[in-house]
Amino acid sequence: MASPTPSTPAPSTTEPATFDAPAGATLTLSHNDLGEQPGRVMLRLAAMTVRCDVLGWESTKVTFRLPEVLVEQPLAARLEVLMASGKPAVSYAVRLVAEPKVVVHEENSNATAAIPSPLVVNKYAAQDSELGLPVPAPSLPALNAVPLAN
């Protein structure tokens, strides 16, 4: 009786849903086995391909900055992560959008939320003082008065 031949699992063909990303944003994409050596991330628009700035590369994720381009209307694009050898690792459909005009910040700065990959970080988030809005004074904890013993 012949022993079974081990098979290599087929690569995943499930593609993540299209996501919106502002031009110039910093993104982190997770993927298994990108390799230890840094590769490249390319942004493919209609008839043009632009290289993204890779800020960090690990075997399971890559952090990069999208090119800063003027976007007036959402633009369909494709992000392609290439391993150091040039072999394609993963590809994502993305819609390049204009930077948001207003960014809402959570009141509780200690709150964290689980955000699925890809993570979009907007480096252009305006602060209240930059918008000419009054900046509230920081709240102080209440002090409980304790009478002194005679």
PDB file of C-alpha atoms in Angstrom:
ATOM      1  CA  MET A   1       0.000   0.000   0.000  1.00  0.00           C
ATOM      2  CA  ALA A   2       1.460   3.326  -1.040  1.00  0.00           C
ATOM      3  CA  SER A   3       1.756   6.048   1.555  1.00  0.00           C
ATOM      4  CA  PRO A   4      -0.102   9.289   0.828  1.00  0.00           C
ATOM      5  CA  THR A   5       1.958  12.064  -0.716  1.00  0.00           C
ATOM      6  CA  PRO A   6       1.903  15.230   1.387  1.00  0.00           C
ATOM      7  CA  SER A   7       0.363  18.081  -0.522  1.00  0.00           C
ATOM      8  CA  THR A   8       1.049  21.768  -0.286  1.00  0.00           C
ATOM      9  CA  PRO A   9      -2.068  23.740   0.641  1.00  0.00           C
ATOM     10  CA  ALA A  10      -3.352  25.945  -2.159  1.00  0.00           C
ATOM     11  CA  PRO A  11      -2.863  29.679  -1.584  1.00  0.00           C
ATOM     12  CA  SER A  12      -5.916  31.493  -0.286  1.00  0.00           C
ATOM     13  CA  THR A  13      -8.012  32.982  -3.058  1.00  0.00           C
ATOM     14  CA  THR A  14     -10.252  34.956  -0.724  1.00  0.00           C
ATOM     15  CA  GLU A  15      -9.630  38.613  -1.338  1.00  0.00           C
ATOM     16  CA  PRO A  16     -10.330  41.213   1.351  1.00  0.00           C
ATOM     17  CA  ALA A  17     -13.126  43.658   0.589  1.00  0.00           C
ATOM     18  CA  THR A  18     -12.276  46.965  -1.058  1.00  0.00           C
ATOM     19  CA  PHE A  19     -11.459  49.652   1.481  1.00  0.00           C
ATOM     20  CA  ASP A  20     -11.122  53.448   1.344  1.00  0.00           C
ATOM     21  CA  ALA A  21      -7.757  55.057   2.058  1.00  0.00           C
ATOM     22  CA  PRO A  22      -6.854  58.750   1.857  1.00  0.00           C
ATOM     23  CA  ALA A  23      -3.892  59.705  -0.330  1.00  0.00           C
ATOM     24  CA  GLY A  24      -0.763  60.083   1.817  1.00  0.00           C
ATOM     25  CA  ALA A  25      -2.139  57.812   4.578  1.00  0.00           C
ATOM     26  CA  THR A  26       0.000  55.274   6.412  1.00  0.00           C
ATOM     27  CA  LEU A  27      -1.316  51.711   6.184  1.00  0.00           C
ATOM     28  CA  THR A  28      -0.393  48.386   7.752  1.00  0.00           C
ATOM     29  CA  LEU A  29      -1.389  45.253   5.851  1.00  0.00           C
ATOM     30  CA  SER A  30      -1.136  41.812   7.435  1.00  0.00           C
ATOM     31  CA  HIS A  31      -0.358  38.700   5.422  1.00  0.00           C
ATOM     32  CA  ASN A  32       1.277  35.362   6.165  1.00  0.00           C
ATOM     33  CA  ASP A  33       4.799  34.742   4.907  1.00  0.00           C
ATOM     34  CA  LEU A  34       5.948  38.001   3.338  1.00  0.00           C
ATOM     35  CA  GLY A  35       9.534  36.923   3.941  1.00  0.00           C
ATOM     36  CA  GLU A  36      12.142  38.497   6.202  1.00  0.00           C
ATOM     37  CA  GLN A  37      13.735  40.678   3.511  1.00  0.00           C
ATOM     38  CA  PRO A  38      11.880  43.920   2.663  1.00  0.00           C
ATOM     39  CA  GLY A  39      10.007  43.946  -0.601  1.00  0.00           C
ATOM     40  CA  ARG A  40       7.967  46.665  -2.302  1.00  0.00           C
ATOM     41  CA  VAL A  41       4.408  47.956  -2.245  1.00  0.00           C
ATOM     42  CA  MET A  42       2.998  49.296  -5.501  1.00  0.00           C
ATOM     43  CA  LEU A  43      -0.166  51.356  -6.039  1.00  0.00           C
ATOM     44  CA  ARG A  44      -1.695  50.651  -9.447  1.00  0.00           C
ATOM     45  CA  LEU A  45      -4.026  53.305 -10.839  1.00  0.00           C
ATOM     46  CA  ALA A  46      -5.648  53.019 -14.302  1.00  0.00           C
ATOM     47  CA  ALA A  47      -2.572  53.400 -16.545  1.00  0.00           C
ATOM     48  CA  MET A  48      -0.022  54.314 -13.880  1.00  0.00           C
ATOM     49  CA  THR A  49       1.906  52.444 -11.175  1.00  0.00           C
ATOM     50  CA  VAL A  50       3.427  54.321  -8.223  1.00  0.00           C
ATOM     51  CA  ARG A  51       5.781  52.942  -5.584  1.00  0.00           C
ATOM     52  CA  CYS A  52       4.722  53.432  -1.941  1.00  0.00           C
ATOM     53  CA  ASP A  53       7.227  54.292   0.829  1.00  0.00           C
ATOM     54  CA  VAL A  54       7.788  51.132   2.898  1.00  0.00           C
ATOM     55  CA  LEU A  55       8.191  52.179   6.548  1.00  0.00           C
ATOM     56  CA  GLY A  56       8.401  48.730   8.143  1.00  0.00           C
ATOM     57  CA  TRP A  57       8.561  45.142   6.937  1.00  0.00           C
ATOM     58  CA  GLU A  58       8.039  41.968   8.950  1.00  0.00           C
ATOM     59  CA  SER A  59       7.338  38.427   7.826  1.00  0.00           C
ATOM     60  CA  THR A  60       3.622  38.880   8.636  1.00  0.00           C
ATOM     61  CA  LYS A  61       2.945  42.574   7.979  1.00  0.00           C
ATOM     62  CA  VAL A  62       4.118  45.611   6.063  1.00  0.00           C
ATOM     63  CA  THR A  63       3.639  49.284   6.977  1.00  0.00           C
ATOM     64  CA  PHE A  64       3.837  51.857   4.205  1.00  0.00           C
ATOM     65  CA  ARG A  65       2.725  55.339   3.161  1.00  0.00           C
ATOM     66  CA  LEU A  66       0.543  55.908   0.117  1.00  0.00           C
ATOM     67  CA  PRO A  67       1.771  58.517  -2.370  1.00  0.00           C
ATOM     68  CA  GLU A  68       0.444  62.032  -1.816  1.00  0.00           C
ATOM     69  CA  VAL A  69      -1.690  62.755  -4.844  1.00  0.00           C
ATOM     70  CA  LEU A  70      -4.594  65.142  -5.286  1.00  0.00           C
ATOM     71  CA  VAL A  71      -7.808  63.125  -5.253  1.00  0.00           C
ATOM     72  CA  GLU A  72     -10.994  64.974  -6.167  1.00  0.00           C
ATOM     73  CA  GLN A  73     -13.228  61.906  -6.681  1.00  0.00           C
ATOM     74  CA  PRO A  74     -12.765  58.391  -5.243  1.00  0.00           C
ATOM     75  CA  LEU A  75     -10.352  56.482  -7.458  1.00  0.00           C
ATOM     76  CA  ALA A  76     -10.322  52.688  -7.884  1.00  0.00           C
ATOM     77  CA  ALA A  77      -6.806  51.324  -7.430  1.00  0.00           C
ATOM     78  CA  ARG A  78      -4.939  48.170  -6.490  1.00  0.00           C
ATOM     79  CA  LEU A  79      -2.243  47.710  -3.838  1.00  0.00           C
ATOM     80  CA  GLU A  80       0.273  44.999  -4.679  1.00  0.00           C
ATOM     81  CA  VAL A  81       2.733  43.737  -2.086  1.00  0.00           C
ATOM     82  CA  LEU A  82       5.823  42.216  -3.707  1.00  0.00           C
ATOM     83  CA  MET A  83       8.345  40.092  -1.829  1.00  0.00           C
ATOM     84  CA  ALA A  84      12.076  40.898  -2.043  1.00  0.00           C
ATOM     85  CA  SER A  85      12.358  38.411  -4.924  1.00  0.00           C
ATOM     86  CA  GLY A  86       9.741  40.395  -6.876  1.00  0.00           C
ATOM     87  CA  LYS A  87       7.182  37.608  -6.480  1.00  0.00           C
ATOM     88  CA  PRO A  88       3.657  38.947  -5.742  1.00  0.00           C
ATOM     89  CA  ALA A  89       2.634  38.185  -2.146  1.00  0.00           C
ATOM     90  CA  VAL A  90      -0.842  39.700  -1.940  1.00  0.00           C
ATOM     91  CA  SER A  91      -3.029  42.211  -3.733  1.00  0.00           C
ATOM     92  CA  TYR A  92      -5.810  44.419  -2.332  1.00  0.00           C
ATOM     93  CA  ALA A  93      -8.506  46.449  -4.050  1.00  0.00           C
ATOM     94  CA  VAL A  94      -8.515  49.979  -2.639  1.00  0.00           C
ATOM     95  CA  ARG A  95     -10.428  53.158  -3.321  1.00  0.00           C
ATOM     96  CA  LEU A  96      -8.166  56.199  -3.028  1.00  0.00           C
ATOM     97  CA  VAL A  97     -10.137  59.070  -1.492  1.00  0.00           C
ATOM     98  CA  ALA A  98      -9.538  62.701  -0.555  1.00  0.00           C
ATOM     99  CA  GLU A  99      -8.366  63.463   2.954  1.00  0.00           C
ATOM    100  CA  PRO A 100     -11.254  63.906   5.379  1.00  0.00           C
ATOM    101  CA  LYS A 101     -12.107  67.526   6.171  1.00  0.00           C
ATOM    102  CA  VAL A 102     -13.013  66.701   9.773  1.00  0.00           C
ATOM    103  CA  VAL A 103     -11.770  63.888  11.983  1.00  0.00           C
ATOM    104  CA  VAL A 104     -13.720  63.043  15.146  1.00  0.00           C
ATOM    105  CA  HIS A 105     -11.568  62.032  18.109  1.00  0.00           C
ATOM    106  CA  GLU A 106     -12.828  59.840  20.929  1.00  0.00           C
ATOM    107  CA  GLU A 107     -13.320  61.673  24.229  1.00  0.00           C
ATOM    108  CA  ASN A 108     -11.635  58.928  26.232  1.00  0.00           C
ATOM    109  CA  SER A 109      -8.055  58.809  24.939  1.00  0.00           C
ATOM    110  CA  ASN A 110      -7.465  55.513  26.776  1.00  0.00           C
ATOM    111  CA  ALA A 111     -10.152  53.728  24.760  1.00  0.00           C
ATOM    112  CA  THR A 112      -8.908  51.247  22.201  1.00  0.00           C
ATOM    113  CA  ALA A 113     -10.838  49.538  19.477  1.00  0.00           C
ATOM    114  CA  ALA A 114     -10.022  46.451  17.482  1.00  0.00           C
ATOM    115  CA  ILE A 115      -9.610  47.530  13.881  1.00  0.00           C
ATOM    116  CA  PRO A 116      -9.204  44.815  11.273  1.00  0.00           C
ATOM    117  CA  SER A 117      -6.307  44.980   8.843  1.00  0.00           C
ATOM    118  CA  PRO A 118      -5.626  47.108   6.894  1.00  0.00           C
ATOM    119  CA  LEU A 119      -5.190  49.825   9.464  1.00  0.00           C
ATOM    120  CA  VAL A 120      -5.434  53.368   8.137  1.00  0.00           C
ATOM    121  CA  VAL A 121      -3.706  56.122  10.080  1.00  0.00           C
ATOM    122  CA  ASN A 122      -4.518  59.695   9.083  1.00  0.00           C
ATOM    123  CA  LYS A 123      -1.505  61.896   9.715  1.00  0.00           C
ATOM    124  CA  TYR A 124      -3.490  65.004   8.742  1.00  0.00           C
ATOM    125  CA  ALA A 125      -6.058  64.897  11.545  1.00  0.00           C
ATOM    126  CA  ALA A 126      -6.624  68.535  12.527  1.00  0.00           C
ATOM    127  CA  GLN A 127      -6.481  69.505  16.183  1.00  0.00           C
ATOM    128  CA  ASP A 128      -9.165  71.756  17.716  1.00  0.00           C
ATOM    129  CA  SER A 129      -6.737  74.661  18.138  1.00  0.00           C
ATOM    130  CA  GLU A 130      -5.743  74.429  14.445  1.00  0.00           C
ATOM    131  CA  LEU A 131      -9.397  74.811  13.459  1.00  0.00           C
ATOM    132  CA  GLY A 132      -9.872  77.923  15.617  1.00  0.00           C
ATOM    133  CA  LEU A 133     -12.177  76.062  18.003  1.00  0.00           C
ATOM    134  CA  PRO A 134     -12.030  76.639  21.755  1.00  0.00           C
ATOM    135  CA  VAL A 135      -9.908  74.018  23.432  1.00  0.00           C
ATOM    136  CA  PRO A 136     -11.533  72.743  26.647  1.00  0.00           C
ATOM    137  CA  ALA A 137      -9.500  72.924  29.839  1.00  0.00           C
ATOM    138  CA  PRO A 138      -8.370  69.527  31.067  1.00  0.00           C
ATOM    139  CA  SER A 139     -10.656  68.098  33.736  1.00  0.00           C
ATOM    140  CA  LEU A 140      -9.156  67.555  37.158  1.00  0.00           C
ATOM    141  CA  PRO A 141     -10.107  64.714  39.475  1.00  0.00           C
ATOM    142  CA  ALA A 142     -12.419  65.662  42.347  1.00  0.00           C
ATOM    143  CA  LEU A 143     -10.668  66.063  45.696  1.00  0.00           C
ATOM    144  CA  ASN A 144     -12.421  64.817  48.801  1.00  0.00           C
ATOM    145  CA  ALA A 145     -11.879  67.182  51.746  1.00  0.00           C
ATOM    146  CA  VAL A 146     -10.972  65.426  54.970  1.00  0.00           C
ATOM    147  CA  PRO A 147     -11.385  67.436  58.203  1.00  0.00           C
ATOM    148  CA  LEU A 148      -8.243  67.719  60.302  1.00  0.00           C
ATOM    149  CA  ALA A 149      -8.358  66.290  63.806  1.00  0.00           C
ATOM    150  CA  ASN A 150      -7.758  68.779  66.650  1.00  0.00           C
TER     151      ASN A 150
END
